[in-house]
Coordinates of C-alpha atoms in Angstrom, one line a residue:
M1 CA 0.0 0.0 0.0
Q2 CA 1.4 3.4 -1.0
H3 CA 1.6 6.0 1.7
Y4 CA 1.6 9.8 1.6
V5 CA 2.3 12.8 3.8
M6 CA -0.3 15.5 4.4
A7 CA 0.4 19.2 4.8
V8 CA -2.0 21.8 6.1
D9 CA -1.0 25.4 5.1
Q10 CA -3.1 27.8 7.2
G11 CA -2.4 31.2 5.6
T12 CA -3.7 34.7 6.0
T13 CA -6.4 34.5 3.4
S14 CA -7.0 30.7 3.0
T15 CA -6.4 27.2 4.3
R16 CA -5.0 24.5 2.0
C17 CA -4.5 20.7 2.4
I18 CA -2.0 19.1 0.1
L19 CA -0.9 15.5 -0.2
F20 CA 2.7 14.7 -1.2
D21 CA 4.3 11.4 -2.3
A22 CA 7.7 10.0 -1.3
R23 CA 9.5 12.0 -4.0
G24 CA 8.0 15.3 -2.7
R25 CA 5.5 15.5 -5.6
L26 CA 2.1 17.1 -5.2
V27 CA -0.7 14.5 -5.4
S28 CA -3.8 16.5 -4.5
V29 CA -4.8 19.9 -3.1
A30 CA -7.9 21.3 -1.6
Q31 CA -8.3 25.0 -0.5
R32 CA -10.9 27.3 1.1
E33 CA -10.7 31.0 1.7
H34 CA -11.9 32.6 4.9
Q35 CA -13.4 36.0 5.5
Q36 CA -11.2 39.0 6.5
H37 CA -12.8 41.3 9.2
F38 CA -11.8 45.0 9.5
P39 CA -14.1 46.2 12.4
R40 CA -12.0 49.5 12.9
P41 CA -9.1 51.2 11.2
G42 CA -6.0 49.2 11.8
W43 CA -7.9 46.2 13.2
V44 CA -7.6 42.9 11.3
E45 CA -9.4 39.8 12.5
H46 CA -10.2 36.2 11.5
D47 CA -12.9 33.9 12.8
A48 CA -11.0 31.0 14.2
T49 CA -14.1 28.8 14.2
E50 CA -14.5 29.4 10.4
I51 CA -10.9 28.4 9.9
W52 CA -11.5 25.2 11.9
R53 CA -14.6 24.4 9.9
N54 CA -12.8 25.0 6.6
L55 CA -10.1 22.5 7.7
G56 CA -12.8 19.9 8.4
R57 CA -14.0 20.3 4.8
I58 CA -10.7 20.4 2.9
V59 CA -9.0 17.4 4.6
P60 CA -11.6 14.8 3.4
Q61 CA -11.7 16.5 0.0
A62 CA -7.9 16.2 -0.5
L63 CA -8.1 12.5 0.4
A64 CA -11.0 11.9 -1.9
D65 CA -9.3 13.8 -4.8
A66 CA -6.3 11.5 -4.3
G67 CA -8.4 8.4 -4.1
I68 CA -6.9 7.3 -0.8
G69 CA -8.0 6.7 2.8
A70 CA -6.7 8.0 6.1
E71 CA -4.7 4.8 6.7
Q72 CA -2.5 5.8 3.8
V73 CA -1.4 9.1 5.4
A74 CA 1.9 8.5 7.2
A75 CA 1.8 11.9 9.0
L76 CA 0.3 15.4 9.0
G77 CA 2.4 18.6 9.2
I78 CA 1.0 22.1 9.8
A79 CA 2.4 25.4 8.6
N80 CA 0.6 28.6 9.6
Q81 CA 0.4 32.3 9.5
R82 CA 2.6 33.5 12.3
E83 CA 1.8 35.8 15.3
T84 CA -2.0 35.7 14.8
T85 CA -3.5 35.3 18.3
V86 CA -6.3 33.0 19.3
L87 CA -7.8 32.8 22.8
W88 CA -10.4 30.2 23.6
D89 CA -12.3 28.5 26.4
R90 CA -10.7 25.2 27.5
H91 CA -14.0 23.6 28.4
T92 CA -16.2 24.6 25.5
G93 CA -13.7 25.2 22.7
V94 CA -15.4 28.5 21.9
P95 CA -13.0 31.4 21.0
V96 CA -12.9 34.5 23.1
G97 CA -13.8 36.9 20.2
R98 CA -12.1 36.8 16.8
A99 CA -8.4 36.0 16.3
I100 CA -6.3 39.1 16.1
V101 CA -4.2 38.9 12.9
W102 CA -0.5 39.6 12.6
Q103 CA -1.3 42.7 10.5
D104 CA -3.4 44.3 13.3
T105 CA -2.1 47.5 14.8
R106 CA -4.5 48.1 17.7
T107 CA -1.8 47.6 20.3
D108 CA 0.3 50.6 18.9
A109 CA -0.3 52.8 22.0
M110 CA 0.3 49.9 24.3
V111 CA 3.6 49.1 22.7
E112 CA 4.7 52.7 23.0
A113 CA 3.8 52.7 26.7
L114 CA 5.6 49.4 27.2
A115 CA 8.7 50.8 25.6
R116 CA 8.9 53.3 28.5
E117 CA 8.6 50.6 31.2
P118 CA 11.5 49.4 33.2
G119 CA 12.9 46.3 31.6
A120 CA 11.9 47.3 28.1
D121 CA 15.6 47.3 27.1
R122 CA 15.8 43.6 28.1
V123 CA 13.0 42.3 25.8
R124 CA 15.1 42.0 22.6
R125 CA 18.0 40.4 24.4
L126 CA 15.8 37.7 25.8
C127 CA 13.5 37.0 22.8
G128 CA 15.4 38.4 19.8
L129 CA 12.5 40.6 18.7
P130 CA 11.9 44.3 19.0
L131 CA 8.9 45.7 20.8
A132 CA 6.3 45.9 18.0
T133 CA 2.6 45.4 17.3
Y134 CA 3.7 42.6 14.9
F135 CA 4.1 40.0 17.6
S136 CA 1.7 38.1 19.8
A137 CA 2.4 39.2 23.4
P138 CA 0.9 42.7 23.2
R139 CA -2.3 41.2 21.6
I140 CA -2.7 38.7 24.4
R141 CA -2.4 41.5 27.0
W142 CA -4.8 43.7 25.0
Q143 CA -7.5 41.0 25.1
L144 CA -6.9 40.3 28.8
E145 CA -7.3 44.0 29.6
H146 CA -10.4 44.6 27.3
T147 CA -12.5 41.6 28.1
P148 CA -14.1 41.6 31.6
G149 CA -13.2 38.6 33.7
L150 CA -10.8 37.2 31.1
R151 CA -7.6 37.6 33.1
E152 CA -9.0 35.7 36.1
R153 CA -10.1 32.8 33.8
A154 CA -6.7 32.8 32.1
E155 CA -4.9 32.7 35.5
R156 CA -7.0 29.6 36.4
G157 CA -6.1 28.0 33.1
D158 CA -9.7 28.1 31.9
V159 CA -8.8 30.2 28.9
L160 CA -6.0 29.1 26.5
F161 CA -3.8 31.0 24.1
G162 CA -2.3 29.7 20.9
T163 CA -1.2 30.8 17.5
I164 CA -3.2 29.1 14.7
E165 CA -1.3 25.8 14.7
S166 CA -2.0 25.4 18.5
W167 CA -5.7 26.0 17.8
L168 CA -5.9 23.5 15.0
I169 CA -3.8 20.8 16.9
W170 CA -6.0 21.2 20.0
N171 CA -9.2 20.7 17.9
L172 CA -7.8 17.9 15.8
T173 CA -6.8 15.9 18.9
G174 CA -10.1 16.2 20.7
G175 CA -10.7 19.8 21.6
P176 CA -12.6 20.0 25.0
D177 CA -12.3 16.2 25.2
G178 CA -8.6 15.9 25.8
G179 CA -7.2 18.1 23.1
V180 CA -3.4 18.5 23.1
H181 CA -2.3 22.1 23.9
V182 CA 1.1 22.6 22.2
T183 CA 3.1 24.9 20.0
D184 CA 6.4 24.5 18.3
V185 CA 9.6 26.5 18.8
T186 CA 9.3 28.5 15.6
N187 CA 5.8 29.8 16.4
A188 CA 6.7 30.3 20.1
S189 CA 9.7 32.4 19.0
R190 CA 7.3 34.9 17.4
T191 CA 5.3 35.6 20.6
M192 CA 7.9 37.7 22.5
L193 CA 7.4 35.4 25.4
M194 CA 9.9 32.6 24.7
N195 CA 13.6 32.9 25.8
L196 CA 15.5 32.4 22.6
R197 CA 18.3 30.4 24.3
T198 CA 16.4 28.2 26.7
L199 CA 13.5 27.7 24.3
S200 CA 11.0 27.9 27.2
W201 CA 8.6 30.6 28.4
D202 CA 10.6 33.2 30.1
D203 CA 9.4 34.5 33.6
E204 CA 10.8 37.9 33.0
L205 CA 9.0 38.3 29.7
L206 CA 5.8 36.9 31.1
E207 CA 6.0 39.5 34.0
F208 CA 6.8 42.3 31.6
F209 CA 3.8 41.6 29.4
D210 CA 1.7 40.5 32.3
V211 CA 0.6 37.2 30.6
P212 CA -0.4 34.2 32.9
R213 CA 1.7 31.1 32.3
A214 CA -1.4 28.9 32.8
M215 CA -2.8 29.9 29.5
L216 CA 0.2 29.1 27.4
P217 CA 0.8 25.9 25.3
E218 CA 3.7 23.5 25.9
I219 CA 6.6 24.3 23.6
R220 CA 7.7 21.3 21.6
S221 CA 10.2 20.8 18.7
S222 CA 9.1 21.3 15.1
T223 CA 9.3 17.6 14.2
E224 CA 7.8 15.2 16.7
V225 CA 4.4 13.4 17.1
Y226 CA 2.2 15.7 19.1
G227 CA -0.8 13.4 19.0
T228 CA -3.3 11.6 16.7
T229 CA -6.3 13.1 15.1
S230 CA -9.6 12.1 16.7
R231 CA -11.8 14.6 14.7
V232 CA -12.2 15.4 11.0
V233 CA -10.4 12.3 9.8
P234 CA -9.4 10.1 12.9
G235 CA -6.2 8.2 13.1
I236 CA -3.6 10.5 11.5
R237 CA -0.4 11.3 13.4
I238 CA 0.2 15.1 13.7
A239 CA 4.0 15.1 13.5
A240 CA 5.2 18.7 12.7
A241 CA 4.4 22.3 13.0
L242 CA 6.3 25.4 11.7
G243 CA 5.6 29.0 11.1
D244 CA 5.0 29.6 7.4
Q245 CA 8.3 31.3 6.6
Q246 CA 10.3 28.7 8.6
A247 CA 8.4 26.0 6.7
A248 CA 9.5 27.5 3.4
L249 CA 13.1 27.5 4.7
F250 CA 12.7 23.8 5.5
G251 CA 10.9 23.1 2.2
Q252 CA 13.8 24.7 0.4
T253 CA 16.1 22.3 2.3
C254 CA 18.2 25.2 3.8
F255 CA 19.6 22.9 6.5
A256 CA 23.2 24.3 6.7
P257 CA 24.5 27.6 8.1
G258 CA 24.8 30.1 5.3
E259 CA 21.9 28.7 3.2
A260 CA 19.1 31.1 2.6
K261 CA 15.7 31.4 0.9
C262 CA 13.7 34.4 -0.2
T263 CA 9.9 34.2 -0.8
Y264 CA 8.9 36.9 -3.3
G265 CA 5.3 37.9 -3.0
T266 CA 3.5 41.2 -2.2
G267 CA 6.4 41.8 0.1
S268 CA 9.3 39.5 0.5
F269 CA 10.8 37.5 3.4
L270 CA 14.5 36.4 3.4
L271 CA 15.6 33.9 6.0
L272 CA 19.2 32.9 6.5
N273 CA 20.2 29.7 8.4
T274 CA 22.8 30.8 11.1
G275 CA 23.3 27.5 12.8
T276 CA 22.8 26.4 16.4
T277 CA 23.7 29.8 18.0
P278 CA 21.3 32.7 17.8
V279 CA 22.8 35.8 16.2
L280 CA 21.4 39.1 17.7
S281 CA 21.2 41.6 14.8
T282 CA 22.8 45.0 14.9
H283 CA 21.8 45.7 11.3
G284 CA 18.0 45.7 11.4
M285 CA 17.3 41.9 11.1
L286 CA 15.0 39.8 13.3
T287 CA 16.5 36.8 15.2
T288 CA 14.2 33.8 15.2
V289 CA 14.2 30.0 15.5
G290 CA 14.5 28.4 12.0
F291 CA 13.5 24.9 13.2
R292 CA 14.2 22.2 15.7
I293 CA 14.3 18.5 14.8
G294 CA 13.3 16.3 17.7
D295 CA 15.8 16.5 20.5
E296 CA 18.6 18.0 18.4
P297 CA 19.7 21.6 19.1
A298 CA 17.5 24.3 17.6
V299 CA 18.7 25.9 14.4
Y300 CA 18.3 29.7 14.3
A301 CA 17.8 32.1 11.5
L302 CA 18.0 35.8 10.7
E303 CA 15.0 37.2 9.0
G304 CA 14.7 40.3 6.8
S305 CA 11.4 41.6 5.6
I306 CA 10.9 43.8 2.5
A307 CA 7.6 45.7 2.6
V308 CA 7.1 46.3 -1.1
T309 CA 8.1 44.0 -4.0
G310 CA 5.2 42.4 -5.8
S311 CA 2.9 45.2 -4.7
L312 CA 5.2 47.6 -6.6
V313 CA 4.3 45.7 -9.8
Q314 CA 0.6 45.9 -8.8
W315 CA 1.0 49.7 -8.4
F316 CA 2.6 50.0 -11.8
R317 CA -0.3 48.1 -13.3
D318 CA -3.3 49.5 -11.3
G319 CA -2.0 52.9 -10.1
L320 CA -0.2 54.0 -13.3
G321 CA -2.0 51.8 -15.8
L322 CA 1.2 51.1 -17.8
I323 CA 0.6 47.4 -18.1
G324 CA -2.6 45.3 -18.2
S325 CA -1.3 42.3 -16.2
A326 CA 1.6 41.7 -13.9
P327 CA 3.5 39.3 -16.3
E328 CA 3.5 42.1 -18.9
I329 CA 6.1 44.0 -16.9
E330 CA 8.9 41.6 -18.0
T331 CA 8.0 42.1 -21.7
L332 CA 8.0 45.9 -21.3
A333 CA 11.2 45.9 -19.3
R334 CA 13.0 43.9 -22.1
T335 CA 12.3 46.7 -24.6
V336 CA 15.2 48.6 -23.2
E337 CA 18.8 47.6 -22.3
D338 CA 19.0 49.2 -18.8
N339 CA 17.1 51.5 -16.5
G340 CA 18.4 54.7 -18.3
G341 CA 19.7 56.0 -15.0
C342 CA 16.2 55.8 -13.3
Y343 CA 15.7 54.3 -9.9
I344 CA 12.4 53.7 -8.0
V345 CA 12.5 53.3 -4.3
P346 CA 9.1 52.0 -3.1
A347 CA 9.0 53.4 0.4
F348 CA 5.2 53.7 0.2
S349 CA 4.8 53.3 4.0
G350 CA 8.4 53.7 5.1
L351 CA 11.3 51.4 4.6
F352 CA 11.7 48.0 6.3
A353 CA 14.9 46.0 6.7
P354 CA 17.6 47.0 7.0
H355 CA 16.8 50.7 7.2
W356 CA 13.6 50.8 9.4
H357 CA 12.8 54.4 8.4
S358 CA 9.0 54.7 9.1
E359 CA 9.1 58.4 7.9
A360 CA 10.6 57.6 4.5
R361 CA 8.4 57.9 1.4
G362 CA 9.0 56.6 -2.1
V363 CA 10.8 58.4 -4.9
I364 CA 11.6 58.1 -8.6
A365 CA 15.1 59.4 -9.0
G366 CA 17.1 60.1 -12.2
L367 CA 14.2 61.1 -14.4
T368 CA 15.2 62.7 -17.7
S369 CA 13.3 63.2 -21.0
Y370 CA 15.1 60.0 -22.2
I371 CA 13.2 57.8 -19.8
T372 CA 10.4 55.7 -21.3
K373 CA 7.8 53.4 -19.7
G374 CA 10.2 50.5 -20.5
H375 CA 12.9 52.1 -18.3
L376 CA 10.3 52.6 -15.6
A377 CA 9.3 48.9 -15.9
R378 CA 13.0 47.9 -15.5
A379 CA 13.4 50.2 -12.5
V380 CA 10.4 48.6 -10.9
L381 CA 11.9 45.1 -11.2
E382 CA 15.4 46.3 -10.2
A383 CA 14.0 47.8 -7.0
T384 CA 13.3 44.3 -5.8
G385 CA 16.9 43.2 -6.6
W386 CA 18.5 46.1 -4.9
Q387 CA 16.3 45.7 -1.8
T388 CA 17.3 42.0 -1.7
R389 CA 21.0 43.0 -1.8
E390 CA 20.6 45.4 1.1
V391 CA 19.0 42.7 3.3
V392 CA 21.7 40.1 2.2
E393 CA 24.5 42.6 3.1
A394 CA 23.0 43.2 6.5
M395 CA 22.6 39.5 7.1
N396 CA 26.2 38.8 6.0
A397 CA 27.4 41.5 8.4
D398 CA 25.4 40.2 11.3
S399 CA 26.2 36.5 10.8
G400 CA 29.7 36.6 9.5
I401 CA 28.5 34.0 7.0
A402 CA 28.7 35.0 3.3
L403 CA 25.7 33.9 1.3
S404 CA 26.8 31.4 -1.4
T405 CA 23.4 30.7 -3.1
L406 CA 19.9 32.1 -2.8
R407 CA 17.0 29.8 -3.1
V408 CA 13.8 31.5 -4.2
D409 CA 10.1 30.9 -4.3
G410 CA 6.9 32.8 -4.7
G411 CA 5.0 34.3 -7.6
M412 CA 7.6 36.8 -8.7
T413 CA 10.1 34.0 -9.4
A414 CA 8.3 33.5 -12.7
D415 CA 9.9 36.7 -13.9
N416 CA 13.2 35.5 -15.5
L417 CA 14.5 39.0 -16.0
L418 CA 14.0 39.8 -12.3
M419 CA 15.7 36.6 -11.2
Q420 CA 18.7 37.3 -13.4
F421 CA 19.0 40.7 -12.0
V422 CA 18.9 39.4 -8.4
A423 CA 21.7 37.0 -9.3
D424 CA 23.6 39.9 -10.9
V425 CA 23.4 42.3 -7.9
L426 CA 24.1 39.6 -5.3
D427 CA 26.9 38.0 -7.3
V428 CA 25.7 34.5 -6.3
P429 CA 23.6 31.9 -8.1
V430 CA 19.8 32.1 -7.7
V431 CA 17.9 28.9 -7.9
R432 CA 14.2 28.0 -8.1
P433 CA 12.8 24.6 -7.1
M434 CA 10.5 22.3 -9.1
V435 CA 7.9 22.4 -6.4
A436 CA 6.5 25.9 -6.0
E437 CA 4.5 25.1 -2.8
T438 CA 7.6 25.3 -0.5
V439 CA 5.6 26.3 2.6
S440 CA 3.4 23.2 2.4
L441 CA 6.3 21.0 1.3
G442 CA 8.3 22.1 4.3
A443 CA 5.5 21.1 6.7
A444 CA 5.2 17.8 4.9
Y445 CA 9.0 17.2 5.0
A446 CA 9.1 17.9 8.7
A447 CA 6.2 15.5 9.4
G448 CA 7.6 12.8 7.2
L449 CA 11.0 13.1 8.8
S450 CA 9.4 12.8 12.3
V451 CA 7.8 9.4 11.6
G452 CA 10.6 8.0 9.4
Y453 CA 8.8 8.4 6.1
W454 CA 12.0 10.1 5.0
P455 CA 15.1 8.8 6.7
D456 CA 17.2 11.9 7.1
L457 CA 17.9 15.4 5.9
E458 CA 20.0 14.1 3.0
G459 CA 17.0 12.2 1.8
L460 CA 15.1 15.4 1.7
R461 CA 17.9 17.2 -0.1
R462 CA 17.8 14.5 -2.8
N463 CA 14.1 15.3 -3.3
W464 CA 14.9 19.0 -4.1
H465 CA 15.1 19.5 -7.8
R466 CA 16.1 22.6 -9.6
A467 CA 13.6 24.1 -12.1
G468 CA 15.6 27.2 -12.9
Q469 CA 19.0 28.8 -12.2
W470 CA 20.4 32.2 -12.8
L471 CA 24.1 32.9 -12.7
P472 CA 25.7 36.3 -12.2
E473 CA 26.6 38.0 -15.4
M474 CA 27.0 41.7 -14.5
D475 CA 30.3 43.4 -14.8
P476 CA 31.5 44.1 -11.2
S477 CA 32.3 47.7 -11.8
R478 CA 28.8 48.3 -13.2
R479 CA 27.3 46.4 -10.2
E480 CA 29.0 48.7 -7.7
R481 CA 28.3 51.9 -9.7
E482 CA 24.6 51.1 -10.0
Y483 CA 24.4 50.1 -6.3
A484 CA 25.9 53.4 -5.3
H485 CA 23.2 55.2 -7.4
W486 CA 20.5 53.0 -5.7
R487 CA 21.8 54.0 -2.2
Q488 CA 21.8 57.6 -3.2
A489 CA 18.2 57.3 -4.3
V490 CA 17.3 55.5 -1.0
E491 CA 18.8 58.4 1.0
L492 CA 16.4 60.8 -0.9
T493 CA 13.5 59.0 0.8
F494 CA 14.6 59.8 4.3
G495 CA 12.9 62.5 6.4
W496 CA 9.8 63.1 4.3
T497 CA 7.5 63.0 7.3
R498 CA 10.0 63.8 10.0
P499 CA 9.6 66.9 12.1
S500 CA 12.0 69.8 11.8
P501 CA 15.6 68.8 12.7
A502 CA 15.6 71.6 15.3
A503 CA 14.5 69.1 17.9
T504 CA 14.3 70.3 21.4
P505 CA 16.5 68.9 24.2
G506 CA 14.9 65.9 25.7
T507 CA 14.3 64.1 22.4
D508 CA 15.6 60.5 22.1
V509 CA 19.2 60.7 21.1
T510 CA 18.7 58.4 18.1
E511 CA 16.2 60.9 16.7
L512 CA 18.6 63.8 17.2
V513 CA 21.4 62.0 15.4
Q514 CA 19.1 61.1 12.5
A515 CA 17.9 64.7 12.3
D516 CA 21.5 65.9 12.0
H517 CA 22.0 63.2 9.3
R518 CA 19.0 64.4 7.3
R519 CA 20.2 68.0 7.4
M520 CA 23.7 67.0 6.3
E521 CA 22.2 65.2 3.3
E522 CA 19.9 68.2 2.5
L523 CA 22.9 70.5 2.6
F524 CA 24.9 68.4 0.2
R525 CA 21.9 68.3 -2.2
E526 CA 21.5 72.1 -2.0
L527 CA 25.2 72.6 -2.7
R528 CA 24.7 70.9 -6.1
N529 CA 22.5 73.7 -7.1
D530 CA 24.5 76.3 -9.1
E531 CA 22.2 79.1 -8.0
A532 CA 22.6 78.3 -4.3
D533 CA 24.5 80.5 -1.9
R534 CA 27.5 78.1 -1.7
A535 CA 29.4 80.1 0.9
A536 CA 26.5 80.1 3.4
L537 CA 25.6 76.5 2.8
A538 CA 29.2 75.3 3.1
G539 CA 29.6 77.3 6.2
E540 CA 26.5 75.7 7.8
L541 CA 27.7 72.3 6.8
V542 CA 31.1 72.7 8.3
S543 CA 29.6 74.0 11.5
L544 CA 27.1 71.2 11.7
L545 CA 29.7 68.5 11.0
T546 CA 32.1 69.9 13.6
A547 CA 29.3 70.1 16.3
H548 CA 27.8 66.8 15.4
A549 CA 31.2 65.0 15.4
T550 CA 32.2 66.4 18.8
A551 CA 28.8 65.6 20.4
A552 CA 28.8 62.0 19.0
S553 CA 32.3 61.2 20.1
R554 CA 31.9 62.7 23.6
V555 CA 28.4 61.6 24.5
L556 CA 28.1 58.4 22.5
R557 CA 31.7 57.4 22.3
A558 CA 31.2 57.1 18.6
V559 CA 34.2 56.7 16.2
V560 CA 33.8 59.7 13.9
P561 CA 35.9 60.2 10.7
D562 CA 38.1 63.2 10.6
F563 CA 36.0 65.7 8.6
A564 CA 38.1 68.7 9.4
A565 CA 40.5 68.9 6.5
D566 CA 38.0 68.3 3.8
A567 CA 35.4 70.5 5.5
R568 CA 37.8 73.5 5.6
A569 CA 38.9 72.9 2.0
A570 CA 35.2 72.7 0.9
L571 CA 34.9 76.4 1.8
D572 CA 37.2 77.2 -1.1
P573 CA 35.0 78.4 -4.1
G574 CA 37.5 77.0 -6.7
P575 CA 38.1 73.5 -8.2
E576 CA 39.9 72.3 -5.1
G577 CA 37.0 73.1 -3.0
E578 CA 34.7 71.2 -5.3
K579 CA 37.0 68.1 -5.1
A580 CA 37.1 68.4 -1.3
L581 CA 33.3 68.7 -1.2
L582 CA 32.9 65.4 -3.2
R583 CA 35.3 63.6 -0.9
L584 CA 33.5 65.0 2.1
E585 CA 30.1 63.9 0.8
S586 CA 31.4 60.3 0.2
V587 CA 32.9 60.1 3.7
V588 CA 29.8 61.6 5.4
A589 CA 27.4 59.2 3.4
E590 CA 29.4 56.2 4.5
H591 CA 29.5 57.5 8.1
I592 CA 25.7 57.9 8.1
R593 CA 25.1 54.4 6.8
A594 CA 27.4 52.9 9.3
V595 CA 25.9 54.8 12.3
E596 CA 22.3 54.2 11.3
R597 CA 22.8 50.5 10.7
G598 CA 25.1 49.9 13.6
L599 CA 25.2 52.4 16.5
L600 CA 21.6 53.6 16.4
N601 CA 20.2 50.0 16.1
E602 CA 22.4 49.0 19.0
L603 CA 21.2 52.0 21.1
R604 CA 17.6 51.0 20.4
R605 CA 18.3 47.4 21.3
T606 CA 20.3 47.9 24.5
V607 CA 19.4 51.3 26.0
S608 CA 16.0 52.1 27.5
P609 CA 13.9 54.9 26.1
A610 CA 14.4 56.9 29.3
E611 CA 18.2 56.5 29.0
R612 CA 18.1 57.5 25.4
I613 CA 16.3 60.7 26.3
G614 CA 19.0 61.5 28.9
L615 CA 21.6 60.9 26.2
G616 CA 19.6 63.2 23.9
R617 CA 19.8 66.0 26.4
A618 CA 23.5 65.6 26.8
F619 CA 24.0 65.4 23.0
A620 CA 21.9 68.5 22.3
A621 CA 23.7 70.5 25.0
E622 CA 27.2 69.5 23.6
R623 CA 26.1 70.2 20.1
A624 CA 24.6 73.6 21.0
R625 CA 27.9 74.7 22.7
R626 CA 29.8 73.9 19.5
L627 CA 27.3 75.8 17.3
R628 CA 27.5 79.0 19.2

């Protein structure tokens, strides 16, 4: 009798059940969408009961479509939308309100208040994540505070918390009648409540977020048998659970340190395997658990998220009306040889990794009358490549592991021009697998490995087959020249919604430093204008650089380049002054990048908000003395 492995991929918009055979080939798939609820601005909710009902329909359908019975399913693995929060009654199985989705921002004010609490600076060190509405803990606290009597019930253990995989496993294994309440390390690592090193719920984090331990599931590895289904289709072993992006990492067989995958969709997620030691990022990445196989040590990953990739193509299609369908952009881009000097930075709602500039807004830079819609199409695609390079560079700097190959999946990988460009700008091979359903395949692989359906990781590697490969072809000098132009375009996006740089003493020191940086960049731009008062602008720039450098070195102990010689020479109105100004601009730009990716991220991670305000007062005072 032939056996198969079943994967459930519970995503943000739908739930799918897929059966795979021993060679990792898709045998059947069943899918149902669920409703999105938006009760207030910024609120996003799902009906957890609807998701459970949908699972009860698609599992039998997938079996029927394959023409097999439950006895032929060796194991079931679950991949799920991460961070989405479900609370339910242990005795009835009824959810306490709707599930709060990972996109929901209702806890914004709470997170801001928590950032001012004693111990806020410890959160990232313990769990690897920054304080943000993105993760589960603030949502749990919000529900406990806004539902009368809920905290008391949770403290008694009458109300349970789980991310979606916990909710489904509990229901599949009996629900109120003995359901197993578990989660895996990858999902637990996204709650802000798990200690990244001990892989257990952390007392300090539970106290900080005021979450009762009694409501939490037991943390288990990603690959082990949690229980056997007694509902929907009884008798199937539930043998794996992973968050969706970690499941894609597993499905792409990125089992060794230095191996990475990028999923290209509306936005993009890049995960890099960093081995069995967590790497705390100083370059804007998230530290997370990649997977844990049985009793073996956990494997960690760095994660970089890019807000706008596929959605930029959608904007090009729907917002500008320059193409009729998304695939047309490749055809249009191929009508020209290059971008014509045009760059599009899609900071529609700020920039994510590695910059984290929420005030940034998008720009189209380098426009001339030469630019056609073909050049714009190419610039749209190239924006995804350059953003990928920025994230990879940050990951390489954090991990000390140089990326050797990038494995890709997602809808945008059908664009061959884009994939070639990604290979060119990364200077590494880019490869796409035969099976596009890498999230579901990763859940299936983990479950099959758990029960011996597949013997080991090498057996899974042998299942991975390449469908496409793109090798670097770009001339290195062109690569670096165009990347310099991209970075210049990125810098133009900064500060669009930022208040005036004349911040008052008492502001967070990171905001003061960034305000100085934005003014420096603005002065350099103004100095390029032939009609500008060069002497006045250069004088202001020299004064600002001197004051900023002194304050940064004395208050923040920062290593600041010696601007003095070029700054003084830049005051000369002749050719030598122009050369000095260009040298100075290059040095300052590199300094800004280093400080904003390194020192400022480190200050946010290790210094409390109150301490940063104290440093801000000292920085402003020292700076003011030098500007007198």
